[in-house]
XYZ file of C-alpha atoms in Angstrom:
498
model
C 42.386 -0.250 -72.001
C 45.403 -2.354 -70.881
C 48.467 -0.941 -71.097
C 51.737 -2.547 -72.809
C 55.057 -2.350 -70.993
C 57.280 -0.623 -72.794
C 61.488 -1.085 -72.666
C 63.048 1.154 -70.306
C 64.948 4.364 -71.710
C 68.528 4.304 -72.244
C 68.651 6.619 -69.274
C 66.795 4.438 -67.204
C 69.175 1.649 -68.267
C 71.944 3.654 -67.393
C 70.579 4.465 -63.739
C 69.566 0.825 -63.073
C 73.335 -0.087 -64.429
C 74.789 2.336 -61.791
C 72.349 1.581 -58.855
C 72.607 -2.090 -59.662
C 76.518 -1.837 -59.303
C 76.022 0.295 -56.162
C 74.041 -2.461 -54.949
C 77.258 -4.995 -55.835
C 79.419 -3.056 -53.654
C 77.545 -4.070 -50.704
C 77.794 -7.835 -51.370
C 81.010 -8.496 -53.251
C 84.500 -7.923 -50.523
C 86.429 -5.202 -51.363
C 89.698 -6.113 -52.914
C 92.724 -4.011 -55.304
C 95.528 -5.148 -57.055
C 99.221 -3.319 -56.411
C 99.673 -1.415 -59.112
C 103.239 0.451 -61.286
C 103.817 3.510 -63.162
C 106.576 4.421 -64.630
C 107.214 8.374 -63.585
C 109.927 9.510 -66.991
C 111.373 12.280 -65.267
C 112.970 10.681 -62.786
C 112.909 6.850 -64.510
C 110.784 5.603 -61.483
C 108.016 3.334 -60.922
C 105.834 4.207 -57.955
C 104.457 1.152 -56.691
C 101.027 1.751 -54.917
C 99.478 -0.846 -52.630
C 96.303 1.351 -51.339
C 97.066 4.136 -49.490
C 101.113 3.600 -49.585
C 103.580 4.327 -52.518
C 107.222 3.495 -52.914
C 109.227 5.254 -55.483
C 111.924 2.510 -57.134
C 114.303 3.273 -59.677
C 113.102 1.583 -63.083
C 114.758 -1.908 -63.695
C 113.720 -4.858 -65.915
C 114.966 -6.851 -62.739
C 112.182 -5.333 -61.004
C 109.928 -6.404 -63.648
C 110.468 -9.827 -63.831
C 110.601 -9.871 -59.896
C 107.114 -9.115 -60.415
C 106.334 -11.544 -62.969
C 105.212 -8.534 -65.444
C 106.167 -9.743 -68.775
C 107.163 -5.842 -70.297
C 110.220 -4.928 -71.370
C 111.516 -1.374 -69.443
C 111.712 0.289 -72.692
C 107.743 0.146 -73.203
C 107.435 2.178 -70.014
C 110.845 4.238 -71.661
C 109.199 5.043 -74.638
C 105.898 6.408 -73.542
C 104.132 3.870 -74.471
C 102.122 2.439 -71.167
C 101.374 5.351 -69.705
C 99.103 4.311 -66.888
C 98.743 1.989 -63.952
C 99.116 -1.570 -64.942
C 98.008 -4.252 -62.136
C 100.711 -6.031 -60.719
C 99.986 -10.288 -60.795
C 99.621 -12.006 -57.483
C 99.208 -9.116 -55.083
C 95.488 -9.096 -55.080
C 94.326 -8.221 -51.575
C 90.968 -7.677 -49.488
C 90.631 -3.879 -48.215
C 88.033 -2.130 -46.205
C 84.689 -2.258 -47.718
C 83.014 1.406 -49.533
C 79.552 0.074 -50.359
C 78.230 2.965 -52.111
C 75.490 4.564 -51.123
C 71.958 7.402 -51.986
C 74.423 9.815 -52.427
C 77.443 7.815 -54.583
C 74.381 6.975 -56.742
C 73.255 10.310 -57.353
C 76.852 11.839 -57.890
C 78.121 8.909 -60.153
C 76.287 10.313 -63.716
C 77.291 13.932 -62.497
C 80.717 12.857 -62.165
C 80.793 10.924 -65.652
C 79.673 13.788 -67.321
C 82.294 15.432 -66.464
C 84.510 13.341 -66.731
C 83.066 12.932 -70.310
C 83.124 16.407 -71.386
C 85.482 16.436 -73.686
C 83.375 13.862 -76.214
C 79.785 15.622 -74.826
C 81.186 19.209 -76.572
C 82.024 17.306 -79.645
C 79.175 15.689 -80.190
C 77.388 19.017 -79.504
C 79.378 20.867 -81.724
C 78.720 18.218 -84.432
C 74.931 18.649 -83.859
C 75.616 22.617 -84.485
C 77.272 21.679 -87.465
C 74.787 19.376 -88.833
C 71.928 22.049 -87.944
C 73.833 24.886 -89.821
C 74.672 22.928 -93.054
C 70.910 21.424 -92.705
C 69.606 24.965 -92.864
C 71.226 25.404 -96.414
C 69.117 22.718 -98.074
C 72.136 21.470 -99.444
C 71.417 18.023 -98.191
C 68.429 17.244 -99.141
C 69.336 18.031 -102.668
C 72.639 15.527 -102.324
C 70.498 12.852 -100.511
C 67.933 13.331 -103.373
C 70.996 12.948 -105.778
C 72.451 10.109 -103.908
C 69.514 8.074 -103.741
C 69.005 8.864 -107.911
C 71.943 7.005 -108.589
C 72.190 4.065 -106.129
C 68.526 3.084 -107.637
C 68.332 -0.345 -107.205
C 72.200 -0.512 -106.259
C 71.382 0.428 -102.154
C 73.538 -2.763 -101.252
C 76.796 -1.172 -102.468
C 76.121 1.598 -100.427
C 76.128 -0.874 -97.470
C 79.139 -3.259 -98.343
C 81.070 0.346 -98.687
C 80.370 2.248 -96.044
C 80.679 -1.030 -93.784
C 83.969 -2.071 -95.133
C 85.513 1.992 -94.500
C 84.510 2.221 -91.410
C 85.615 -1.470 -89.888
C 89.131 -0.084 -91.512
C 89.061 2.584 -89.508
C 88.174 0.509 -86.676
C 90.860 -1.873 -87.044
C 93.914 0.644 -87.620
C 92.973 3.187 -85.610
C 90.265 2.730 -83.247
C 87.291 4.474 -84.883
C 84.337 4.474 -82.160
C 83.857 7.688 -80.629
C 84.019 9.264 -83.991
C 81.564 7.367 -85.717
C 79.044 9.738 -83.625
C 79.461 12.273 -86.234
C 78.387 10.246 -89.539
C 74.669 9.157 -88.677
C 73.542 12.973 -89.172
C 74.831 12.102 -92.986
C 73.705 8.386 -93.614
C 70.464 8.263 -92.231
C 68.798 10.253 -94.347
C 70.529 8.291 -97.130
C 69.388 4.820 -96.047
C 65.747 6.287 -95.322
C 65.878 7.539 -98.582
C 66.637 3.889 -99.869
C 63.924 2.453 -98.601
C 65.374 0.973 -95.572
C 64.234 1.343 -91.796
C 66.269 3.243 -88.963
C 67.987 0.243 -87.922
C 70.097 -0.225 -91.261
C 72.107 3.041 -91.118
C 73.320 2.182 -87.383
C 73.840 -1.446 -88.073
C 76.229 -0.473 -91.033
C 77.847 2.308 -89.237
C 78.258 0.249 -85.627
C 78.655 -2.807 -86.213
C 81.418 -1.476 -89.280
C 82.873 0.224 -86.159
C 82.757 -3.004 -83.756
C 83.705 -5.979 -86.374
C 87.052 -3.422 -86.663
C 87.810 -3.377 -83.444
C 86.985 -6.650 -82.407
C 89.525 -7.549 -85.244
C 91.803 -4.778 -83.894
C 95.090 -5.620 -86.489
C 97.156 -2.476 -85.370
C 94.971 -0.235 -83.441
C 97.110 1.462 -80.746
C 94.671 1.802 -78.317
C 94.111 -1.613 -78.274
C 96.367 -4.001 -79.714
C 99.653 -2.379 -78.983
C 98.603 -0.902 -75.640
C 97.547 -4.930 -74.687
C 100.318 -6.530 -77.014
C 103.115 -4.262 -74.624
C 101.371 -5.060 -71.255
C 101.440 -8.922 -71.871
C 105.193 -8.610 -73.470
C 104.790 -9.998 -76.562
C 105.032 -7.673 -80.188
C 102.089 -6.615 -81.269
C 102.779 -7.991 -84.772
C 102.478 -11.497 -83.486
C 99.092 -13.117 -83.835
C 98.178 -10.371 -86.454
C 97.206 -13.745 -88.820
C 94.272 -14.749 -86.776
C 92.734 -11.020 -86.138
C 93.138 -10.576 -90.092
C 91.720 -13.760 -90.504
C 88.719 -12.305 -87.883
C 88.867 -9.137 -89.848
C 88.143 -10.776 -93.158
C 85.745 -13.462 -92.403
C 83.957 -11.454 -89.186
C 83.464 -8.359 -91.997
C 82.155 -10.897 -94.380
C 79.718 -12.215 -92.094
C 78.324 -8.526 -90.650
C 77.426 -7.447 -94.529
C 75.687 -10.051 -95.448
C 73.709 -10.390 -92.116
C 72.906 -6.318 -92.306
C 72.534 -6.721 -96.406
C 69.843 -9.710 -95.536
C 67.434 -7.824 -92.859
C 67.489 -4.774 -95.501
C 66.563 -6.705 -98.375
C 64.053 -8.212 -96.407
C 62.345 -4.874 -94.898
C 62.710 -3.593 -98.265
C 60.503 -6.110 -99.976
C 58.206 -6.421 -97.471
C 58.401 -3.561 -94.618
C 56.109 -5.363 -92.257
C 59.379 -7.640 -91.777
C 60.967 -4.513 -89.959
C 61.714 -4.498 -86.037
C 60.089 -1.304 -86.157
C 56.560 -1.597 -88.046
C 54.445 0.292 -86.063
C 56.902 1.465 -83.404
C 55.957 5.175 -85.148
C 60.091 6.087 -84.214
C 61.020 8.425 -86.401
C 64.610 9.626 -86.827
C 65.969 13.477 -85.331
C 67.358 14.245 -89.217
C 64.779 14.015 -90.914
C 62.206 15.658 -89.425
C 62.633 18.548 -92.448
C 64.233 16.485 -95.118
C 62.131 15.725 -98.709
C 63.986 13.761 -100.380
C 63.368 14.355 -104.203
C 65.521 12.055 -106.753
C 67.803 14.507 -109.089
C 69.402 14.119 -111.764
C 72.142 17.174 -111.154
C 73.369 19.465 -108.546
C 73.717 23.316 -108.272
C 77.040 24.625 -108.177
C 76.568 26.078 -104.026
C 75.375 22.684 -103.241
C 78.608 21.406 -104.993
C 80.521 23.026 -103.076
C 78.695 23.190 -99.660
C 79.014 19.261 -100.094
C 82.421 19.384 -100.681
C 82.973 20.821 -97.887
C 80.960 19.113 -95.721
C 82.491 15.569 -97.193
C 86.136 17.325 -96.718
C 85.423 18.134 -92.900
C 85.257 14.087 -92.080
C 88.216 13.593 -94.496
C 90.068 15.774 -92.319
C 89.036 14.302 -89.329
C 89.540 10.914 -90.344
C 93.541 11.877 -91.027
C 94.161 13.611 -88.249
C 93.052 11.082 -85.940
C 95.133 8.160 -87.921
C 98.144 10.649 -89.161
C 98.343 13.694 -86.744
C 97.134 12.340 -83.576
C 94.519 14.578 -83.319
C 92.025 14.077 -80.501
C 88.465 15.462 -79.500
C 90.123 19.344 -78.836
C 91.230 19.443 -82.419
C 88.063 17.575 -83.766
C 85.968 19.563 -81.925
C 87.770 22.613 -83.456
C 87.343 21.570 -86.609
C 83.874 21.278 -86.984
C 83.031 24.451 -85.539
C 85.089 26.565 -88.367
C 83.616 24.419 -90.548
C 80.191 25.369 -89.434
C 81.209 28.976 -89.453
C 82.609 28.366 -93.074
C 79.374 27.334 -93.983
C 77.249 29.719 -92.559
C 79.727 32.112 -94.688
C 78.795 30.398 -97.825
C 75.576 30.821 -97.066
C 75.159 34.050 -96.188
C 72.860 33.162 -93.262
C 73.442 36.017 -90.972
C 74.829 36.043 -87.574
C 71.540 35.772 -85.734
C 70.192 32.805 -88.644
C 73.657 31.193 -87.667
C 73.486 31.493 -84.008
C 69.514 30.153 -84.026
C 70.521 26.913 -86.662
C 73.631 26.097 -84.846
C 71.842 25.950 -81.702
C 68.819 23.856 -82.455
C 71.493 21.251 -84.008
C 73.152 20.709 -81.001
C 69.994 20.331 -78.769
C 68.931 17.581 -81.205
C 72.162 15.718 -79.662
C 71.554 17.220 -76.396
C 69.922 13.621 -75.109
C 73.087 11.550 -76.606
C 75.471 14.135 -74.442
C 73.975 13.059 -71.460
C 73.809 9.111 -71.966
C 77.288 9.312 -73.235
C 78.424 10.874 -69.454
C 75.746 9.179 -67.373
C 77.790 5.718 -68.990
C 80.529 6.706 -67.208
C 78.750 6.281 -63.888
C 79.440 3.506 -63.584
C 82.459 3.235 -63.789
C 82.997 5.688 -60.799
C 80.932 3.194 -58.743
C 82.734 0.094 -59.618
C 86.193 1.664 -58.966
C 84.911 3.722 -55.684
C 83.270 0.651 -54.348
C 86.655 -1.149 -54.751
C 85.217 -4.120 -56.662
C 86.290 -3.962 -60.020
C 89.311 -5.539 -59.115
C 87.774 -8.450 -57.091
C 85.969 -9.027 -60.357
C 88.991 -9.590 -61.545
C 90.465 -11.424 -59.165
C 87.273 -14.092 -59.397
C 87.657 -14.232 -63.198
C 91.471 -15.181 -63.030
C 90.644 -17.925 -60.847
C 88.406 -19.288 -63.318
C 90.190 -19.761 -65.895
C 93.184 -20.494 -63.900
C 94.302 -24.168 -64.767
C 91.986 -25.451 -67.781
C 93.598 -27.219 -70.618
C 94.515 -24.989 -73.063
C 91.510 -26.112 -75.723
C 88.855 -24.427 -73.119
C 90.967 -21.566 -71.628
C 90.769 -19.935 -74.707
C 87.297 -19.675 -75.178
C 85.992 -19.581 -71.978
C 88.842 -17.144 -71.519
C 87.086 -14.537 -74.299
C 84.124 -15.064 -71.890
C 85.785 -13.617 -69.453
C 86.625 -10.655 -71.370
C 83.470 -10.333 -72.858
C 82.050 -9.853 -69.127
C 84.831 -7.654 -67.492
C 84.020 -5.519 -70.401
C 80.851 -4.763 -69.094
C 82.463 -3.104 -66.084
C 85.829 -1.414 -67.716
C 84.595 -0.554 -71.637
C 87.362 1.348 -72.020
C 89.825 -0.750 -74.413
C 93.563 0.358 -72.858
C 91.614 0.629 -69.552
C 90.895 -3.020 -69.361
C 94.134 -3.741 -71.256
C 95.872 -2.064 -68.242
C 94.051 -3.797 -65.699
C 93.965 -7.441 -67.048
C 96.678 -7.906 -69.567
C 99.726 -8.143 -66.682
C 97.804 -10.786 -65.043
C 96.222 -13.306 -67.397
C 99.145 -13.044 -69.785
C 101.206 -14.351 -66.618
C 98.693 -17.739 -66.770
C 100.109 -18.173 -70.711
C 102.712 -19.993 -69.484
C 101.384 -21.993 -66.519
C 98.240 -22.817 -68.962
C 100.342 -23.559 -72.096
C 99.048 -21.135 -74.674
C 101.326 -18.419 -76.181
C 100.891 -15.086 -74.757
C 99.993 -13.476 -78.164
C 96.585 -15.609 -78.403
C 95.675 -14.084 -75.008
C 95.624 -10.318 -76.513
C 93.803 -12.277 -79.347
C 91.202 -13.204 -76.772
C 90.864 -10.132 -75.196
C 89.924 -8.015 -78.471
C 88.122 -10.744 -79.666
C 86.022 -11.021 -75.874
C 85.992 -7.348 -75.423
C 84.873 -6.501 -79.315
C 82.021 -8.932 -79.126
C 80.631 -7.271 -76.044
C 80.675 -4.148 -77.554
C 78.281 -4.750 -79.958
C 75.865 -4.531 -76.927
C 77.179 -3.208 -73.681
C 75.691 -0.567 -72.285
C 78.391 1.556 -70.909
C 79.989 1.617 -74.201
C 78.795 3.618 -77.576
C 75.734 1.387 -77.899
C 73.633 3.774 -76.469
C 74.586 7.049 -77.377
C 74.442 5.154 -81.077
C 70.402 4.288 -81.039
C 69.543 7.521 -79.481
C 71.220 9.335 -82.813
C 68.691 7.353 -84.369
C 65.692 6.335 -81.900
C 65.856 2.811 -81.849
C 65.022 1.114 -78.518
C 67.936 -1.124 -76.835
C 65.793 -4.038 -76.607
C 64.975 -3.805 -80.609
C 68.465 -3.413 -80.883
C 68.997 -6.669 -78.750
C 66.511 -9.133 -80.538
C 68.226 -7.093 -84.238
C 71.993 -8.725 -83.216
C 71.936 -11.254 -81.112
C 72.254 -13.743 -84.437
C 74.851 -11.940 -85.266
C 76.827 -12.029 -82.312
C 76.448 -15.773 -81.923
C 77.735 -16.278 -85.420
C 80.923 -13.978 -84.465
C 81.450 -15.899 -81.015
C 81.401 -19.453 -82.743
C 84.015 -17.829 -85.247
C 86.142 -16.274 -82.600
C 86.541 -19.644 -81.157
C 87.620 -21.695 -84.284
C 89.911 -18.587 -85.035
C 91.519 -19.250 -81.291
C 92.117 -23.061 -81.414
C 93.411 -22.388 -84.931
C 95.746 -20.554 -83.046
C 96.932 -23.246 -80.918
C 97.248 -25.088 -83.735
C 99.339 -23.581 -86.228
């Protein structure tokens, strides 16, 4: 019997990612960029060029000596906080191709690196085991899916519009991790396949940061390095927001209406994936709710109302959010009356169901370590500068975003490549002749679009929650992301324009 080739596991596509950027070091030079930081307790910038530093008192002369558009107060006020690349000083070092043993280190090394969001999600598989244990869910799933009969699309216009919100104000990404434990078994219970619930919940995510209107890590954090305010261009990422949001429900709202009516029209007929929550869930449509379910749901709803505000209000990160689920499961065992041994057995098996997204989450960051030990990320950067360098203003742009959209393949964090590129292109505004603001336009725009796919980012921890192959995912968006791209671009020259 012949056998078919299947798609490589998102481990497997993590380790060719790392050894094929291994491989990279050995054929691309070496190169680094100068960098500044800005030390506050004694109002300093150190100034490294490799192995040397030179501590000089903080100036705006300085600055603008080296053609880094910031204002001193930025650096004052805490808010660039890391090393930003310093335009023009771009120089060939020593070559580190990286090696058997760089390779084999580089996942080790990201998870560690990655701890902090590997205990969360954890936790939040503990969570989601203890509060599974109480049956609660099924009953509110079975409840849920009683009254959206018929009315599933609403579920998908709201739960997409939320969560782009909190993608464009705050950055929601990471934390998104924690709501496909609760939708799944919704959207299942609707009728729809297992690629609806992470469509709706990641590409809500990605449309919001793409369109990034105030998020800090993003917007402001790029807005400050290029030295412009971060309130100019808002118009064309709200017009992004709107429009791109517009577009993503109605592409998602199509392929479930589609696999609805006929379910031979889904990417996964006869793929026999089957999703980690609802292995024990019967979902039976009621018409009311006991009063411990009432308030085990409450509860369980008030946990990610909690998080949600101290991320956006109290500036909570994954220590506190971390925290907070794990009282909550403890509150819930309470409730339940489970038993310390029940507890300890339902909390555990929860967090080995997210055991596999852990790891893809810190073998991502691999890669990373290879690129920036190899000492090629910033020849990368150096190459795509010189591309752009020089076109009329009309193809900058877009081919600009381009540029972005593949540099964020290497540095997926957002104030990461912010950091690294924003100093230097925004110092080609001028010699180009396109205001600074539309190149932070292009860079969320570039960067957001490649998000809905690259895998370093959350792509991949995002279809494991769920067990959808990255290549199903692939042949699911790439529709959409053309769409989005050919949107971007009319959204940039409107920029020029008006």
């Amino acid at each position: 019997m012949k056998k078919t080739l299947k798609f490589p596991s998102p481990y497997s596509v993590l380790f060719i990612a790392i050894i094929l950027s291994a491989i990279a070091t050995w054929f691309l030079p070496a190169g680094h960029y100068n960098t500044l930081l800005y030390e506050s307790s004694t109002n300093e910038f150190i100034i490294s060029s490799g192995e040397n530093e030179e501590r000089v008192v903080a100036s705006q002369e300085l600055l603008d000596a080296y053609n880094i558009a910031i204002s001193l107060d930025k650096f004052e006020e805490g808010k660039i906080k890391k090393p930003i690349s310093i335009p023009g000083t771009y120089s060939k070092v020593d070559a580190k191709p990286q090696g058997f043993f760089e390779i084999l280190f580089a996942p080790i090394k990201g998870i560690y690196e990655a701890i902090d969001i590997i205990l969360f999600v954890l936790i939040i598989g503990g969570f989601i085991g203890v509060f599974n244990s109480s049956g609660a869910f099924n009953d509110g799933v079975g409840f849920l899916a009683h009254r959206l009969n018929g009315k599933e699309n609403i579920l998908i216009i709201i739960v997409t519009t939320l969560i782009a919100i909190g993608g464009t104000t705050f950055g929601l990404a990471e934390e998104t991790l924690a709501f496909y434990p609760i939708l799944v078994p919704v959207f299942l219970a609707a009728g729809y396949d297992l690629i609806v619930p992470v469509a709706v919940i990641y590409i809500g995510s990605s449309i919001g940061s793409m369109a990034s209107t105030v998020n800090p890590f993003s917007t402001i954090i790029a807005s400050d390095a290029a030295g412009v305010n971060w309130t100019v261009g808002i118009y064309s990422r709200l017009a992004l927001l709107v429009l791109g949001l517009a577009v993503c429900i109605w592409f998602v709202i199509r392929y479930a209406n589609k696999i609805k009516k006929d379910p031979t029209k889904s990417l996964l007929y006869n793929t026999k994936l089957s999703s980690p929550f609802d292995s024990n869930l019967k979902v039976l449509p009621q018409s009311s709710l006991k009063s411990i379910t009432k308030v085990l749901l409450s509860l369980f709803a008030c946990t990610f109302i909690v998080m949600i505000y101290g991320v956006s209000v109290l500036g909570w990160w994954f220590e506190e959010m971390t925290a907070l689920f794990l009282v909550a499961a403890i509150l819930i065992g309470i409730l339940q009356r489970v038993g310390e041994q029940n507890f300890i057995k339902e909390f555990i098996n929860g967090a080995k169901d997210l055991l596999g997204v852990s790891f893809i989450i810190g073998i991502a960051r691999g890669v990373t370590f290879v690129l920036n030990e190899g000492q090629i990320s910033d020849t990368i950067l150096f190459y795509a500068t010189n591309i752009v360098e020089g076109m009329p203003p009309a193809l900058f742009l877009p081919i600009l975003m381009m540029v972005f959209f593949v540099l964020t393949l290497f540095i997926s964090s957002s104030s990461g490549l912010a950091l690294v590129t924003m100093p230097i292109m925004s110092s080609l505004a001028p010699v180009v002749g396109v205001p600074p603001e539309e190149i932070v336009n292009t860079y969320l725009f570039g960067m957001g679009l490649m998000s809905f796919i690259t895998p370093t980012g959350l792509i991949l921890p995002s279809l494991a929650m769920v067990n959808v192959n990255y290549n199903i995912w692939l042949k699911f968006i790439w529709p959409l992301m053309l769409i989005l791209a050919i949107l971007s671009f009319i959204i940039l020259w409107g920029g020029l324009l008006f």
